[in-house]
GROMACS .gro file of C-alpha atoms in nm:
model
  190
    1MET     CA    1   0.000   0.000   0.000
    2PRO     CA    2   0.146   0.338  -0.099
    3GLY     CA    3   0.246   0.578   0.175
    4ALA     CA    4   0.125   0.938   0.217
    5GLY     CA    5   0.433   1.069   0.033
    6SER     CA    6   0.361   0.849  -0.269
    7LEU     CA    7  -0.003   0.958  -0.279
    8MET     CA    8   0.102   1.324  -0.259
    9LYS     CA    9   0.346   1.278  -0.549
   10LEU     CA   10   0.076   1.100  -0.749
   11ALA     CA   11  -0.172   1.384  -0.684
   12GLN     CA   12   0.089   1.645  -0.777
   13ARG     CA   13   0.182   1.457  -1.096
   14SER     CA   14  -0.185   1.426  -1.186
   15THR     CA   15  -0.233   1.802  -1.140
   16VAL     CA   16   0.077   1.880  -1.347
   17GLU     CA   17  -0.039   1.644  -1.625
   18ARG     CA   18  -0.387   1.802  -1.626
   19GLU     CA   19  -0.242   2.154  -1.644
   20ALA     CA   20   0.000   2.051  -1.922
   21ALA     CA   21  -0.296   1.922  -2.122
   22LEU     CA   22  -0.477   2.255  -2.089
   23GLU     CA   23  -0.415   2.541  -2.325
   24HIS     CA   24  -0.242   2.848  -2.187
   25CYS     CA   25  -0.311   3.220  -2.217
   26GLU     CA   26  -0.064   3.358  -2.469
   27LEU     CA   27  -0.051   3.686  -2.279
   28CYS     CA   28   0.008   3.581  -1.916
   29GLY     CA   29   0.065   3.203  -1.931
   30ALA     CA   30  -0.232   3.104  -1.712
   31ALA     CA   31  -0.400   2.771  -1.788
   32ILE     CA   32  -0.726   2.810  -1.981
   33THR     CA   33  -1.001   2.572  -2.089
   34SER     CA   34  -1.081   2.486  -2.450
   35SER     CA   35  -1.360   2.746  -2.452
   36HIS     CA   36  -1.163   3.064  -2.398
   37SER     CA   37  -1.139   3.417  -2.536
   38HIS     CA   38  -0.923   3.535  -2.822
   39VAL     CA   39  -0.763   3.873  -2.881
   40LEU     CA   40  -0.639   4.013  -3.211
   41GLU     CA   41  -0.298   4.178  -3.219
   42LEU     CA   42  -0.373   4.460  -3.462
   43ALA     CA   43  -0.021   4.516  -3.600
   44THR     CA   44   0.036   4.153  -3.700
   45ARG     CA   45  -0.326   4.030  -3.732
   46ASP     CA   46  -0.227   3.740  -3.503
   47VAL     CA   47  -0.503   3.581  -3.297
   48LYS     CA   48  -0.392   3.495  -2.945
   49CYS     CA   49  -0.561   3.272  -2.687
   50ALA     CA   50  -0.650   3.470  -2.375
   51CYS     CA   51  -0.776   3.401  -2.026
   52ARG     CA   52  -1.081   3.601  -1.916
   53PRO     CA   53  -0.885   3.868  -1.723
   54CYS     CA   54  -0.646   3.929  -2.014
   55GLY     CA   55  -0.934   3.933  -2.263
   56LEU     CA   56  -1.113   4.197  -2.058
   57LEU     CA   57  -0.791   4.392  -2.005
   58PHE     CA   58  -0.721   4.409  -2.378
   59ASP     CA   59  -1.079   4.477  -2.488
   60ARG     CA   60  -1.057   4.791  -2.704
   61ALA     CA   61  -0.690   4.845  -2.619
   62GLU     CA   62  -0.471   5.035  -2.862
   63LYS     CA   63  -0.268   4.736  -2.984
   64MET     CA   64  -0.506   4.447  -2.918
   65ARG     CA   65  -0.881   4.391  -2.941
   66LEU     CA   66  -1.099   4.128  -2.779
   67ILE     CA   67  -1.271   3.917  -3.045
   68PRO     CA   68  -1.646   3.880  -2.983
   69THR     CA   69  -1.777   3.526  -2.935
   70ASP     CA   70  -2.138   3.580  -3.043
   71VAL     CA   71  -2.272   3.438  -3.369
   72TYR     CA   72  -2.555   3.636  -3.526
   73ALA     CA   73  -2.794   3.566  -3.810
   74ALA     CA   74  -2.733   3.796  -4.105
   75ASP     CA   75  -2.931   3.888  -4.413
   76VAL     CA   76  -2.699   4.097  -4.628
   77GLU     CA   77  -2.704   4.139  -5.005
   78VAL     CA   78  -2.381   3.964  -5.111
   79PRO     CA   79  -2.368   3.890  -5.486
   80LEU     CA   80  -2.122   3.598  -5.483
   81GLU     CA   81  -2.120   3.581  -5.864
   82ALA     CA   82  -2.004   3.946  -5.884
   83LEU     CA   83  -1.716   3.873  -5.645
   84ALA     CA   84  -1.568   3.625  -5.892
   85VAL     CA   85  -1.422   3.398  -5.625
   86PRO     CA   86  -1.357   3.030  -5.708
   87VAL     CA   87  -1.560   2.902  -5.411
   88ASP     CA   88  -1.901   2.982  -5.262
   89ILE     CA   89  -1.745   3.091  -4.933
   90VAL     CA   90  -1.631   3.443  -4.845
   91PHE     CA   91  -1.570   3.642  -4.532
   92LEU     CA   92  -1.570   4.017  -4.517
   93PHE     CA   93  -1.428   4.234  -4.242
   94ARG     CA   94  -1.353   4.600  -4.197
   95THR     CA   95  -1.005   4.726  -4.118
   96GLY     CA   96  -0.910   5.092  -4.116
   97GLY     CA   97  -1.268   5.168  -4.222
   98GLU     CA   98  -1.227   4.965  -4.545
   99LEU     CA   99  -1.423   4.645  -4.613
  100LYS     CA  100  -1.198   4.357  -4.722
  101CYS     CA  101  -1.306   4.033  -4.888
  102PHE     CA  102  -1.133   3.697  -4.842
  103TYR     CA  103  -1.208   3.339  -4.931
  104PRO     CA  104  -1.058   3.028  -4.770
  105SER     CA  105  -0.833   2.803  -4.975
  106PRO     CA  106  -0.609   2.503  -4.909
  107MET     CA  107  -0.318   2.751  -4.911
  108GLY     CA  108  -0.477   2.984  -4.651
  109PRO     CA  109  -0.696   3.295  -4.668
  110THR     CA  110  -0.690   3.464  -5.008
  111GLU     CA  111  -0.785   3.827  -5.055
  112SER     CA  112  -1.020   3.911  -5.339
  113LEU     CA  113  -1.105   4.244  -5.492
  114LEU     CA  114  -1.439   4.379  -5.378
  115PRO     CA  115  -1.596   4.513  -5.701
  116VAL     CA  116  -1.936   4.585  -5.544
  117ALA     CA  117  -2.047   4.781  -5.239
  118ILE     CA  118  -2.175   4.568  -4.953
  119ASP     CA  119  -2.369   4.740  -4.679
  120VAL     CA  120  -2.288   4.579  -4.346
  121GLU     CA  121  -2.194   4.721  -4.008
  122LEU     CA  122  -1.912   4.531  -3.840
  123ASP     CA  123  -1.677   4.607  -3.552
  124ASP     CA  124  -1.345   4.698  -3.716
  125ASP     CA  125  -1.086   4.419  -3.727
  126VAL     CA  126  -1.260   4.168  -3.498
  127GLN     CA  127  -1.600   4.094  -3.654
  128ALA     CA  128  -1.674   3.942  -3.995
  129LEU     CA  129  -1.962   3.860  -4.224
  130LEU     CA  130  -1.921   3.494  -4.322
  131VAL     CA  131  -2.114   3.381  -4.630
  132TYR     CA  132  -2.159   3.026  -4.760
  133ARG     CA  133  -2.394   3.025  -5.056
  134GLU     CA  134  -2.727   3.148  -4.915
  135ARG     CA  135  -2.624   3.107  -4.550
  136GLN     CA  136  -2.477   3.401  -4.359
  137TRP     CA  137  -2.346   3.471  -4.011
  138ILE     CA  138  -2.180   3.761  -3.833
  139VAL     CA  139  -1.895   3.608  -3.634
  140GLY     CA  140  -1.568   3.691  -3.463
  141ILE     CA  141  -1.274   3.695  -3.705
  142ASP     CA  142  -1.129   3.392  -3.523
  143VAL     CA  143  -1.417   3.182  -3.661
  144CYS     CA  144  -1.302   3.271  -4.014
  145TYR     CA  145  -0.946   3.170  -3.928
  146GLU     CA  146  -1.081   2.845  -3.780
  147LEU     CA  147  -1.260   2.783  -4.110
  148VAL     CA  148  -0.939   2.842  -4.306
  149GLY     CA  149  -0.754   2.600  -4.077
  150LEU     CA  150  -1.025   2.337  -4.118
  151ILE     CA  151  -0.996   2.357  -4.498
  152ARG     CA  152  -0.616   2.351  -4.492
  153MET     CA  153  -0.616   2.047  -4.264
  154HIS     CA  154  -0.876   1.837  -4.448
  155TRP     CA  155  -0.844   1.938  -4.817
  156ARG     CA  156  -0.731   1.657  -5.048
  157GLY     CA  157  -0.687   1.664  -5.424
  158PHE     CA  158  -0.847   1.910  -5.663
  159THR     CA  159  -1.202   1.914  -5.521
  160GLY     CA  160  -1.115   1.873  -5.154
  161GLY     CA  161  -1.240   1.521  -5.106
  162ALA     CA  162  -1.539   1.393  -4.908
  163GLU     CA  163  -1.377   1.448  -4.568
  164VAL     CA  164  -1.345   1.827  -4.604
  165TRP     CA  165  -1.710   1.860  -4.711
  166ARG     CA  166  -1.825   1.651  -4.412
  167GLU     CA  167  -1.619   1.875  -4.181
  168LEU     CA  168  -1.759   2.188  -4.345
  169ASP     CA  169  -2.116   2.064  -4.298
  170LYS     CA  170  -2.042   2.014  -3.927
  171PHE     CA  171  -1.886   2.361  -3.911
  172TRP     CA  172  -2.191   2.532  -4.073
  173ASP     CA  173  -2.432   2.336  -3.852
  174GLY     CA  174  -2.234   2.440  -3.544
  175LEU     CA  175  -2.266   2.806  -3.645
  176ASP     CA  176  -2.640   2.760  -3.699
  177ARG     CA  177  -2.677   2.611  -3.349
  178ARG     CA  178  -2.493   2.908  -3.194
  179ARG     CA  179  -2.663   3.171  -3.410
  180ARG     CA  180  -2.899   3.417  -3.250
  181ALA     CA  181  -3.088   3.722  -3.365
  182TRP     CA  182  -2.910   4.055  -3.390
  183PRO     CA  183  -2.956   4.238  -3.056
  184SER     CA  184  -3.151   4.535  -3.191
  185ARG     CA  185  -3.350   4.597  -3.509
  186ALA     CA  186  -3.206   4.952  -3.520
  187THR     CA  187  -2.849   4.818  -3.539
  188ARG     CA  188  -2.920   4.511  -3.752
  189PRO     CA  189  -2.676   4.480  -4.043
  190THR     CA  190  -2.830   4.575  -4.376
   0.00000   0.00000   0.00000
């Protein structure tokens, strides 16, 4: 039967192993759970994992911005055919007051010219309009980066393969489950 010292070492090792398995805040190093905040470093466009205190500290800071976690339903006129992108997926976000258009690809996010005006209100840098065919969501920019990562990880061959399309269906369904109505009709994106 193990002694008290052995049990203490076992408990300590178990705690260390659990903490090592957790993600860590990239700002202060604290252990965080899988459902944590993200902040955007404006100068580099890097998304960093953040604990709640760091996320709140950097909300609307000069160099970093807290990325919102809400997913909203959107109904915005986005003529995909006029955008001339090779896929039926785009995400638009505003930076420096200018709306930018990107589409995901197996090589990463690809910027596309925006030949038409699209009327949507988004928080600069941290919020995006994500469009997949007739489905639309207003999401944090980290969701768009997650989408790009999903495509990069699962894409096979010229058409992507069955696995990437199964993963995309799960991704869209997950957004639909989280989606809620825009908080106020007066501020609803148009």
